[in-house]
């Protein structure tokens, strides 16, 4: 005790290992409401949630946005197929996304629907600015269009599938031929400006290999793209020519600005720059729209470009992207019933390096659960509580300031922070798990369960409790409910997610005299 009082908890050596930002605005793609939420949608949303929670732990004011993409031909056709209006259709599906995110413990601050007035106002404002800048012009267009992608394709991009020529390379279904008068966004004018901007902001695209794909798209030459249709009804009209309805991507991308008040006016007007620019989490299939179209649109409109784009791979099922069309949809809520919410969240975050494709299998899910959660974290929490109960009268003691675990805790925090900051959740969690492994190893080395009660055992257990306290904080962005359970079992008060890093990770903060409770196993082993 005296030794502890003589030495202040060390926060200073931790502070130097982390970057500080003044605020963070994290977004997910907005999901099409023609399908119900599936594992592929949950993937990016859980990653966004965990990044947000980490940022809040670091004391950074953070806003997290998700939502639904509700306009366009795809939705119009899905509504027609069910004999309802598009509005009725979207009003039925959008709440299913919001409800799924609640079940997945997603801490989003806002949920935007593109059918909301605030979104329509923002789209009108952005369109008008680009039009006034001379970057939107009327032209005639003929081309091959994939309704599922809501995207035109060039002939050389199309593939043959089962004897059908001209199929979409992603959906493997025939494209449709359209010819009409459209407004065009003059993307071709932006090639140099985009390349210059990315050269000046080398960390904007992450991970690097995905960023290089985006830059490759720009280098290969940019074509103007159509932004409006006269044949489409379900969309937002152009402010200067109401016969035309804007085409999905110009509409959809603007959600990120709409949610922070861009285009708002009157008494409710908000300054969108309070939160803008954003960190966008996107899938590799929407890189062209987010990393090429979107920054060019923003340049044209005189809006600052996003802070970062984190480009994820796909979670494949049986080697294919999950989609309604492929019939391999996995419902995340079914998985929670089997493996628990945090078991599922952990798998999504830890199994695959962000940016790479992952292959979802039930065996993989259970294997990850058993090895990292049941055997590592669950086992550590259980054995610490058991020994403290049996050998220390159920009361925690302060850690040794010079414990061998102190360095493990310091480096686990530094690496965890670095990898969250790099938007690499799997690596961040591996760094946190490094401390769990080190603590299990420390206990195995000292074998306190074999020793007689006394100071030696108390100190070893104090070290383990302190390590577990730090683990609870560091893993809370990924598995918030479990982190809180661990926090309470070791006798800590309040909420683990109210802790503030780096200070809270300093060695020596465990409060002596806490009552430690064992409780039920956090992660009972699952047999396949
Ligand atoms: N509505 C557009 C995005 C507009 S953002 C301004 C859209 N919607 S989507 O619902 O089809 O897909 C949204 C995101 O979910 C995409 O980034 C896509 O990569 C991601 N996923 C959909 N299925 C996926 C997997 N199976 N795996 C991982 N993510 C995938 O595109």
Coordinates of C-alpha atoms and ligand atoms in Angstrom, one line a residue:
X1 CA 0.0 0.0 0.0
X2 CA 2.7 2.4 1.0
X3 CA 4.7 1.7 -2.1
X4 CA 1.7 2.4 -4.2
X5 CA 1.0 5.7 -2.5
X6 CA 4.6 6.8 -3.0
X7 CA 4.3 6.3 -6.8
X8 CA 1.6 8.1 -8.8
X9 CA -0.2 6.0 -11.3
X10 CA 1.7 6.5 -14.5
X11 CA -0.4 8.1 -17.2
X12 CA 2.3 10.2 -18.8
X13 CA 4.2 7.4 -20.5
X14 CA 0.8 6.3 -22.0
X15 CA -0.2 9.7 -23.2
X16 CA 2.8 10.0 -25.5
X17 CA 1.8 6.8 -27.3
X18 CA -1.5 8.1 -28.7
X19 CA -2.6 10.6 -31.3
X20 CA -5.2 13.2 -30.3
X21 CA -7.9 14.5 -32.5
X22 CA -10.5 17.2 -31.6
X23 CA -13.6 15.4 -32.8
X24 CA -14.6 12.4 -34.9
X25 CA -17.6 11.8 -37.2
X26 CA -17.9 8.2 -38.2
X27 CA -20.3 7.0 -40.9
X28 CA -21.4 3.7 -42.4
X29 CA -22.8 3.3 -45.9
X30 CA -26.6 3.7 -45.8
X31 CA -28.2 0.4 -46.6
X32 CA -30.6 -0.3 -49.4
X33 CA -34.0 -1.2 -48.0
X34 CA -34.8 -3.7 -50.8
X35 CA -33.3 -6.4 -48.5
X36 CA -33.6 -7.0 -44.8
X37 CA -30.5 -6.4 -42.6
X38 CA -28.1 -9.3 -43.0
X39 CA -24.6 -10.2 -41.8
X40 CA -22.9 -8.1 -44.5
X41 CA -24.7 -5.0 -43.3
X42 CA -24.0 -5.8 -39.7
X43 CA -20.3 -6.2 -40.5
X44 CA -19.6 -2.5 -41.3
X45 CA -22.1 -1.3 -38.7
X46 CA -20.4 -3.2 -35.9
X47 CA -17.0 -2.0 -37.0
X48 CA -18.3 1.6 -37.0
X49 CA -19.7 1.1 -33.6
X50 CA -16.5 -0.2 -32.1
X51 CA -14.4 2.6 -33.7
X52 CA -16.9 5.1 -32.2
X53 CA -16.7 3.5 -28.8
X54 CA -12.9 3.6 -28.8
X55 CA -12.9 7.2 -29.9
X56 CA -15.2 8.1 -27.0
X57 CA -12.9 6.2 -24.5
X58 CA -10.1 8.4 -25.8
X59 CA -12.2 11.4 -24.7
X60 CA -12.9 12.5 -28.3
X61 CA -16.4 13.9 -29.0
X62 CA -17.7 11.4 -31.5
X63 CA -20.8 11.2 -33.7
X64 CA -21.7 7.9 -35.3
X65 CA -24.2 7.9 -38.2
X66 CA -25.9 5.1 -40.1
X67 CA -29.1 4.9 -42.0
X68 CA -31.1 3.7 -45.0
X69 CA -30.9 4.4 -48.8
X70 CA -34.5 4.5 -49.9
X71 CA -34.8 6.1 -53.4
X72 CA -34.2 4.7 -56.9
X73 CA -35.4 2.2 -59.3
X74 CA -34.4 -0.8 -57.3
X75 CA -36.7 0.2 -54.4
X76 CA -39.4 1.4 -56.7
X77 CA -39.5 -2.1 -58.4
X78 CA -39.4 -3.9 -55.0
X79 CA -42.4 -1.9 -53.9
X80 CA -44.3 -2.5 -57.1
X81 CA -43.6 -6.2 -56.7
X82 CA -45.4 -6.1 -53.4
X83 CA -48.2 -3.9 -54.6
X84 CA -47.4 -1.0 -52.2
X85 CA -46.2 2.5 -52.7
X86 CA -42.4 3.0 -52.3
X87 CA -43.0 5.1 -49.2
X88 CA -45.1 2.4 -47.6
X89 CA -42.4 -0.1 -48.6
X90 CA -39.5 1.9 -47.1
X91 CA -41.5 2.8 -44.0
X92 CA -41.8 -0.9 -43.3
X93 CA -38.2 -1.9 -44.0
X94 CA -36.2 1.0 -42.6
X95 CA -37.3 0.4 -39.0
X96 CA -36.1 -3.2 -39.3
X97 CA -32.5 -1.8 -39.7
X98 CA -32.9 0.5 -36.7
X99 CA -34.2 -2.5 -34.7
X100 CA -31.4 -4.8 -35.8
X101 CA -28.8 -2.2 -34.8
X102 CA -30.4 -1.8 -31.4
X103 CA -30.2 -5.6 -30.8
X104 CA -26.5 -5.5 -31.9
X105 CA -25.8 -2.8 -29.2
X106 CA -25.0 -0.2 -31.9
X107 CA -24.4 3.2 -30.3
X108 CA -25.3 5.3 -33.3
X109 CA -26.3 8.9 -32.5
X110 CA -28.4 9.3 -35.6
X111 CA -30.2 7.2 -38.1
X112 CA -30.8 9.0 -41.4
X113 CA -33.4 8.0 -44.0
X114 CA -33.0 9.5 -47.4
X115 CA -36.8 10.1 -47.5
X116 CA -36.5 12.6 -44.7
X117 CA -36.9 16.4 -45.4
X118 CA -33.5 17.2 -43.9
X119 CA -31.9 14.9 -46.5
X120 CA -33.9 16.3 -49.4
X121 CA -32.8 19.8 -48.4
X122 CA -29.2 18.8 -48.3
X123 CA -29.4 17.1 -51.7
X124 CA -31.0 20.2 -53.2
X125 CA -28.3 22.4 -51.7
X126 CA -25.4 20.2 -53.0
X127 CA -26.9 19.9 -56.5
X128 CA -27.5 23.6 -56.7
X129 CA -23.9 24.4 -55.7
X130 CA -22.5 22.0 -58.3
X131 CA -24.9 23.3 -61.0
X132 CA -23.9 26.9 -60.1
X133 CA -20.2 25.9 -60.4
X134 CA -20.9 24.8 -63.9
X135 CA -20.1 21.1 -63.2
X136 CA -23.6 19.8 -64.0
X137 CA -24.8 19.9 -67.6
X138 CA -27.6 18.5 -69.7
X139 CA -26.7 15.8 -72.3
X140 CA -28.2 12.8 -74.0
X141 CA -27.2 9.5 -72.7
X142 CA -27.5 5.9 -73.9
X143 CA -26.0 3.1 -71.9
X144 CA -26.3 -0.2 -70.2
X145 CA -27.6 -0.1 -66.7
X146 CA -27.6 -2.6 -63.8
X147 CA -30.6 -1.9 -61.6
X148 CA -29.1 -3.9 -58.7
X149 CA -26.0 -1.7 -58.7
X150 CA -27.9 1.4 -59.8
X151 CA -24.9 2.0 -62.1
X152 CA -24.2 2.3 -65.8
X153 CA -21.6 -0.1 -67.3
X154 CA -19.3 0.2 -70.3
X155 CA -19.3 -2.7 -72.7
X156 CA -15.9 -3.9 -71.7
X157 CA -16.9 -4.2 -68.1
X158 CA -19.8 -6.6 -68.8
X159 CA -19.5 -10.3 -68.7
X160 CA -21.3 -13.4 -70.2
X161 CA -23.3 -15.6 -67.8
X162 CA -24.9 -18.8 -68.8
X163 CA -25.0 -17.8 -72.4
X164 CA -26.4 -14.3 -71.7
X165 CA -24.1 -11.5 -73.0
X166 CA -24.0 -8.1 -71.2
X167 CA -24.3 -9.2 -67.6
X168 CA -23.3 -7.2 -64.6
X169 CA -20.0 -8.3 -63.3
X170 CA -21.2 -8.1 -59.7
X171 CA -24.8 -9.4 -59.9
X172 CA -24.2 -11.6 -62.9
X173 CA -27.6 -10.6 -64.3
X174 CA -28.3 -9.0 -67.7
X175 CA -28.1 -5.2 -67.7
X176 CA -30.8 -3.0 -69.3
X177 CA -30.4 -0.6 -72.2
X178 CA -31.5 3.0 -71.4
X179 CA -31.5 6.1 -73.6
X180 CA -32.6 9.4 -72.3
X181 CA -31.7 13.0 -71.7
X182 CA -29.8 13.3 -68.4
X183 CA -27.9 15.9 -66.5
X184 CA -24.3 14.9 -66.1
X185 CA -21.7 15.6 -63.5
X186 CA -18.5 16.6 -65.2
X187 CA -16.3 14.2 -63.4
X188 CA -13.7 14.2 -66.2
X189 CA -12.6 17.7 -65.1
X190 CA -11.5 16.5 -61.7
X191 CA -8.8 13.9 -62.4
X192 CA -5.8 16.0 -61.7
X193 CA -7.4 17.8 -58.7
X194 CA -8.3 14.5 -57.1
X195 CA -4.8 13.0 -57.7
X196 CA -3.2 16.1 -56.3
X197 CA -5.5 16.1 -53.2
X198 CA -4.8 12.4 -52.5
X199 CA -1.1 13.0 -52.9
X200 CA -1.3 15.8 -50.3
X201 CA -3.3 13.5 -48.0
X202 CA -1.5 10.2 -48.1
X203 CA -3.3 8.7 -45.1
X204 CA -6.8 9.5 -46.3
X205 CA -7.4 6.1 -47.8
X206 CA -7.0 3.0 -45.7
X207 CA -5.9 0.2 -45.8
X208 CA -3.3 1.0 -48.3
X209 CA -4.0 -1.8 -50.8
X210 CA -7.6 -0.8 -51.0
X211 CA -6.6 2.9 -51.3
X212 CA -4.3 2.0 -54.2
X213 CA -7.3 0.4 -56.0
X214 CA -9.2 3.7 -55.6
X215 CA -6.3 5.7 -56.9
X216 CA -6.0 3.3 -59.8
X217 CA -9.6 4.1 -60.8
X218 CA -8.8 7.8 -60.9
X219 CA -5.6 7.3 -62.9
X220 CA -7.3 5.1 -65.4
X221 CA -9.4 8.2 -66.5
X222 CA -12.6 9.6 -65.4
X223 CA -15.9 9.7 -67.4
X224 CA -18.7 12.2 -66.7
X225 CA -21.6 10.4 -65.0
X226 CA -25.3 10.8 -65.3
X227 CA -27.0 12.2 -62.2
X228 CA -30.6 12.5 -63.3
X229 CA -33.5 10.7 -65.0
X230 CA -36.8 11.8 -66.4
X231 CA -38.2 8.3 -66.3
X232 CA -37.7 7.7 -62.7
X233 CA -40.3 8.8 -60.2
X234 CA -39.0 7.7 -56.8
X235 CA -36.3 10.3 -56.1
X236 CA -35.5 13.9 -55.4
X237 CA -36.2 16.4 -58.2
X238 CA -33.4 18.7 -59.4
X239 CA -34.1 22.2 -57.9
X240 CA -33.7 24.0 -61.2
X241 CA -35.5 21.4 -63.5
X242 CA -38.1 19.4 -61.7
X243 CA -38.8 17.1 -64.7
X244 CA -35.6 15.4 -63.7
X245 CA -35.1 13.3 -60.6
X246 CA -31.7 12.8 -59.2
X247 CA -30.1 9.5 -59.6
X248 CA -29.3 7.4 -56.6
X249 CA -25.6 8.1 -55.9
X250 CA -25.9 11.9 -55.9
X251 CA -28.8 11.4 -53.6
X252 CA -27.3 8.7 -51.3
X253 CA -23.8 10.2 -50.7
X254 CA -25.3 13.5 -49.6
X255 CA -26.7 11.7 -46.5
X256 CA -23.4 12.2 -44.7
X257 CA -23.7 15.9 -45.0
X258 CA -27.4 16.0 -44.4
X259 CA -27.1 14.4 -41.0
X260 CA -24.9 17.2 -39.7
X261 CA -27.1 20.0 -41.0
X262 CA -25.8 20.8 -44.4
X263 CA -28.5 22.7 -46.3
X264 CA -30.5 23.3 -43.2
X265 CA -32.0 26.8 -42.8
X266 CA -34.2 28.8 -40.5
X267 CA -34.4 28.4 -36.8
X268 CA -33.1 24.9 -36.9
X269 CA -30.1 25.6 -39.0
X270 CA -27.0 23.8 -37.9
X271 CA -23.4 24.4 -38.8
X272 CA -22.4 21.2 -40.6
X273 CA -18.7 22.0 -40.0
X274 CA -19.2 21.3 -36.3
X275 CA -18.8 17.7 -37.3
X276 CA -17.7 17.6 -40.9
X277 CA -15.4 16.2 -42.3
X278 CA -16.2 12.6 -41.7
X279 CA -14.5 9.2 -41.5
X280 CA -16.4 7.0 -44.0
X281 CA -16.5 3.2 -43.5
X282 CA -17.4 1.6 -46.8
X283 CA -17.3 -1.7 -48.6
X284 CA -14.9 -2.3 -51.5
X285 CA -17.8 -2.4 -53.9
X286 CA -18.6 1.3 -53.4
X287 CA -15.1 2.7 -53.7
X288 CA -15.7 4.4 -57.1
X289 CA -18.7 6.3 -55.7
X290 CA -17.1 7.2 -52.4
X291 CA -13.5 7.8 -53.3
X292 CA -13.9 9.3 -56.8
X293 CA -17.4 10.7 -57.3
X294 CA -17.9 12.0 -53.8
X295 CA -14.7 14.0 -53.4
X296 CA -15.2 15.5 -56.8
X297 CA -18.7 16.5 -56.0
X298 CA -17.5 18.1 -52.7
X299 CA -14.8 20.0 -54.5
X300 CA -17.3 21.3 -57.0
X301 CA -19.6 22.4 -54.2
X302 CA -16.8 24.0 -52.2
X303 CA -17.1 21.6 -49.3
X304 CA -14.1 20.2 -47.4
X305 CA -13.2 16.6 -48.4
X306 CA -13.7 13.7 -45.9
X307 CA -11.0 13.1 -43.3
X308 CA -10.6 9.4 -44.0
X309 CA -12.1 6.5 -46.0
X310 CA -11.7 3.0 -44.4
X311 CA -12.4 0.5 -47.1
X312 CA -13.5 -3.0 -46.0
X313 CA -13.6 -6.3 -47.8
X314 CA -16.6 -8.6 -47.9
X315 CA -17.7 -11.2 -45.6
X316 CA -18.2 -14.1 -48.0
X317 CA -20.4 -17.2 -47.4
X318 CA -19.2 -20.2 -49.3
X319 CA -16.8 -18.0 -51.2
X320 CA -19.6 -15.6 -52.4
X321 CA -20.7 -12.2 -51.3
X322 CA -23.8 -12.5 -49.2
X323 CA -26.8 -11.1 -51.0
X324 CA -30.5 -11.8 -51.5
X325 CA -29.8 -12.6 -55.1
X326 CA -27.2 -15.3 -54.2
X327 CA -29.6 -16.8 -51.6
X328 CA -26.9 -17.1 -49.0
X329 CA -28.1 -14.6 -46.6
X330 CA -27.2 -15.0 -42.9
X331 CA -29.3 -13.2 -40.4
X332 CA -27.1 -11.7 -37.6
X333 CA -29.9 -12.0 -35.1
X334 CA -30.0 -15.8 -35.5
X335 CA -26.3 -15.9 -34.8
X336 CA -26.8 -14.0 -31.6
X337 CA -29.2 -16.6 -30.3
X338 CA -26.5 -19.2 -30.8
X339 CA -23.4 -17.5 -29.7
X340 CA -24.4 -14.5 -27.7
X341 CA -24.2 -10.8 -28.7
X342 CA -20.6 -10.3 -27.7
X343 CA -19.5 -13.6 -29.1
X344 CA -20.9 -12.4 -32.5
X345 CA -19.5 -8.9 -32.2
X346 CA -16.1 -10.2 -31.3
X347 CA -16.1 -12.5 -34.3
X348 CA -17.0 -9.8 -36.7
X349 CA -14.3 -7.5 -35.3
X350 CA -11.5 -10.0 -34.7
X351 CA -11.7 -12.7 -37.3
X352 CA -10.7 -10.8 -40.4
X353 CA -8.2 -7.9 -41.0
X354 CA -10.3 -4.9 -42.1
X355 CA -9.9 -4.5 -45.8
X356 CA -9.5 -8.2 -46.6
X357 CA -12.4 -10.5 -47.5
X358 CA -13.4 -12.9 -44.8
X359 CA -15.2 -16.2 -45.2
X360 CA -18.0 -16.7 -42.7
X361 CA -18.4 -20.3 -41.4
X362 CA -20.2 -21.5 -38.4
X363 CA -17.1 -23.5 -37.5
X364 CA -15.0 -20.4 -37.7
X365 CA -17.4 -18.5 -35.4
X366 CA -17.5 -21.2 -32.8
X367 CA -13.7 -21.7 -33.0
X368 CA -13.0 -18.1 -32.4
X369 CA -15.4 -18.0 -29.6
X370 CA -13.9 -21.0 -27.8
X371 CA -10.3 -20.0 -28.3
X372 CA -10.4 -16.3 -27.6
X373 CA -13.4 -15.8 -25.4
X374 CA -14.0 -19.1 -23.5
X375 CA -10.4 -20.2 -23.1
X376 CA -8.7 -16.8 -22.8
X377 CA -10.8 -14.0 -21.4
X378 CA -13.5 -16.1 -19.8
X379 CA -10.9 -18.4 -18.2
X380 CA -8.9 -15.5 -16.9
X381 CA -11.9 -13.8 -15.3
X382 CA -13.1 -17.1 -13.8
X383 CA -9.7 -18.1 -12.3
X384 CA -9.0 -14.7 -10.9
X385 CA -12.3 -14.5 -9.1
X386 CA -12.0 -18.1 -7.9
X387 CA -8.6 -17.6 -6.4
X388 CA -9.5 -14.2 -4.8
X389 CA -12.5 -15.9 -3.3
X390 CA -10.7 -18.9 -2.0
X391 CA -7.4 -17.4 -0.9
X392 CA -8.0 -13.6 -0.4
X393 CA -11.4 -13.7 1.3
X394 CA -13.0 -12.3 -1.8
X395 CA -11.3 -8.9 -1.5
X396 CA -9.0 -7.4 -4.0
X397 CA -5.5 -6.0 -3.1
X398 CA -3.6 -3.3 -5.0
X399 CA -1.1 -4.4 -7.6
X400 CA 2.6 -4.3 -7.3
X401 CA 3.9 -1.1 -8.9
X402 CA 6.8 -3.0 -10.2
X403 CA 4.9 -6.0 -11.4
X404 CA 6.1 -7.8 -14.5
X405 CA 2.6 -7.3 -15.9
X406 CA 3.0 -3.6 -15.8
X407 CA 5.0 -3.5 -19.0
X408 CA 2.6 -5.9 -20.7
X409 CA -0.2 -3.6 -19.8
X410 CA 1.6 -0.6 -21.1
X411 CA 2.5 -2.1 -24.4
X412 CA -1.0 -3.6 -24.8
X413 CA -2.5 -0.2 -24.4
X414 CA -0.1 1.5 -26.8
X415 CA -0.7 -1.1 -29.5
X416 CA -4.4 -1.3 -29.0
X417 CA -4.6 2.5 -29.3
X418 CA -2.5 2.6 -32.4
X419 CA -4.5 -0.1 -34.2
X420 CA -7.9 1.4 -33.3
X421 CA -6.5 4.7 -34.6
X422 CA -5.4 2.9 -37.8
X423 CA -9.0 1.6 -38.1
X424 CA -7.8 -2.0 -37.7
X425 CA -10.0 -3.6 -35.1
X426 CA -8.7 -7.1 -35.5
X427 CA -5.2 -6.0 -34.7
X428 CA -6.4 -3.7 -31.9
X429 CA -8.1 -6.7 -30.3
X430 CA -5.1 -8.9 -30.8
X431 CA -3.1 -6.3 -28.9
X432 CA -5.6 -6.3 -26.0
X433 CA -5.6 -10.1 -26.0
X434 CA -1.9 -9.9 -25.6
X435 CA -2.5 -8.6 -22.1
X436 CA -5.0 -11.4 -21.4
X437 CA -2.4 -14.0 -22.6
X438 CA 0.3 -12.4 -20.5
X439 CA -1.9 -12.4 -17.4
X440 CA -2.9 -16.0 -17.9
X441 CA 0.8 -16.8 -18.3
X442 CA 1.7 -14.9 -15.2
X443 CA -0.8 -16.8 -13.1
X444 CA 0.4 -20.1 -14.5
X445 CA 4.0 -19.1 -13.6
X446 CA 3.0 -18.1 -10.0
X447 CA 0.3 -20.8 -9.4
X448 CA -1.4 -18.8 -6.7
X449 CA -4.1 -21.5 -6.5
X450 CA -1.4 -23.8 -5.0
X451 CA 0.0 -21.4 -2.5
X452 CA -1.1 -20.7 1.1
X453 CA -3.1 -17.5 1.7
X454 CA -0.9 -14.5 2.5
X455 CA 0.8 -11.5 1.1
X456 CA 2.5 -13.3 -1.8
X457 CA -0.9 -14.6 -3.2
X458 CA -2.6 -11.2 -2.5
X459 CA 0.0 -9.4 -4.6
X460 CA -0.1 -11.8 -7.5
X461 CA -3.9 -11.5 -7.5
X462 CA -3.7 -7.7 -7.2
X463 CA -1.6 -7.7 -10.3
X464 CA -4.1 -10.0 -12.1
X465 CA -7.1 -7.8 -11.0
X466 CA -5.3 -4.7 -12.2
X467 CA -4.6 -6.3 -15.6
X468 CA -8.2 -7.5 -15.8
X469 CA -9.4 -3.9 -15.0
X470 CA -7.3 -2.6 -17.9
X471 CA -8.5 -5.5 -20.2
X472 CA -12.1 -4.6 -19.4
X473 CA -11.6 -1.0 -20.5
X474 CA -9.6 -1.9 -23.7
X475 CA -12.1 -4.6 -24.8
X476 CA -15.2 -2.5 -24.1
X477 CA -15.5 -1.0 -27.7
X478 CA -15.8 -4.6 -29.0
X479 CA -17.7 -6.4 -26.3
X480 CA -19.4 -3.7 -24.2
X481 CA -21.7 -5.9 -22.1
X482 CA -18.9 -8.4 -21.2
X483 CA -16.6 -5.5 -20.4
X484 CA -19.1 -4.1 -18.0
X485 CA -19.7 -7.6 -16.4
X486 CA -15.9 -8.0 -15.8
X487 CA -15.7 -4.5 -14.4
X488 CA -18.4 -5.3 -11.9
X489 CA -17.1 -8.7 -11.0
X490 CA -13.7 -7.3 -10.0
X491 CA -15.6 -4.8 -7.8
X492 CA -15.2 -1.6 -9.9
X493 CA -18.0 0.9 -9.6
X494 CA -19.7 2.9 -12.4
X495 CA -19.6 2.3 -16.1
X496 CA -16.5 0.9 -17.8
X497 CA -17.3 3.0 -20.9
X498 CA -17.2 6.2 -18.8
X499 CA -13.5 5.6 -18.3
X500 CA -11.2 8.0 -20.1
X501 CA -7.9 6.9 -21.8
X502 CA -5.0 7.1 -21.5
X503 CA -5.3 7.8 -17.8
X504 CA -7.6 5.0 -17.0
X505 CA -5.1 2.5 -18.4
X506 CA -2.3 3.6 -16.1
X507 CA -1.0 0.8 -13.9
X508 CA -2.1 1.2 -10.2
X509 CA -5.6 2.4 -10.5
X510 CA -7.3 -0.8 -9.1
X511 CA -9.1 0.2 -5.9
X512 CA -8.0 -1.9 -3.0
X513 CA -10.7 -3.4 -0.8
X514 CA -13.1 -4.2 -3.7
X515 CA -15.3 -7.2 -3.4
X516 CA -14.7 -9.7 -6.2
X517 CA -17.5 -11.9 -7.3
X518 CA -17.2 -15.0 -9.5
X519 CA -20.6 -15.2 -11.2
X520 CA -21.6 -17.6 -14.0
X521 CA -19.1 -18.3 -16.7
X522 CA -18.9 -15.4 -19.1
X523 CA -18.4 -17.6 -22.1
X524 CA -19.4 -21.2 -21.6
X525 CA -17.6 -23.4 -24.1
X526 CA -19.7 -24.3 -27.1
X527 CA -19.6 -27.7 -28.8
X528 CA -20.0 -27.8 -32.5
Ligands
LIG1 N1 -27.0 2.1 -50.6 C1 -25.6 1.8 -51.1 C2 -24.6 2.6 -50.3 C3 -24.8 4.1 -50.3 S1 -23.7 4.9 -49.3 C4 -23.9 6.5 -49.6 C5 -25.3 0.3 -51.0 N2 -26.1 -0.3 -50.1 S2 -26.0 -1.9 -49.8 O1 -26.9 -2.2 -48.8 O2 -26.0 -2.7 -51.0 O3 -24.5 -2.1 -49.2 C6 -24.0 -1.3 -48.3 C7 -22.7 -1.7 -47.8 O4 -22.8 -3.0 -47.2 C8 -21.7 -1.8 -48.9 O5 -20.5 -1.2 -48.5 C9 -21.4 -3.3 -49.1 O6 -20.0 -3.6 -49.3 C10 -21.7 -3.8 -47.7 N3 -22.0 -5.1 -47.7 C11 -23.1 -5.7 -48.2 N4 -22.9 -7.1 -48.2 C12 -21.7 -7.3 -47.7 C13 -21.0 -8.5 -47.3 N5 -21.5 -9.7 -47.5 N6 -19.9 -8.3 -46.6 C14 -19.4 -7.1 -46.2 N7 -20.1 -6.0 -46.6 C15 -21.0 -6.1 -47.6 O7 -24.4 -0.1 -51.6

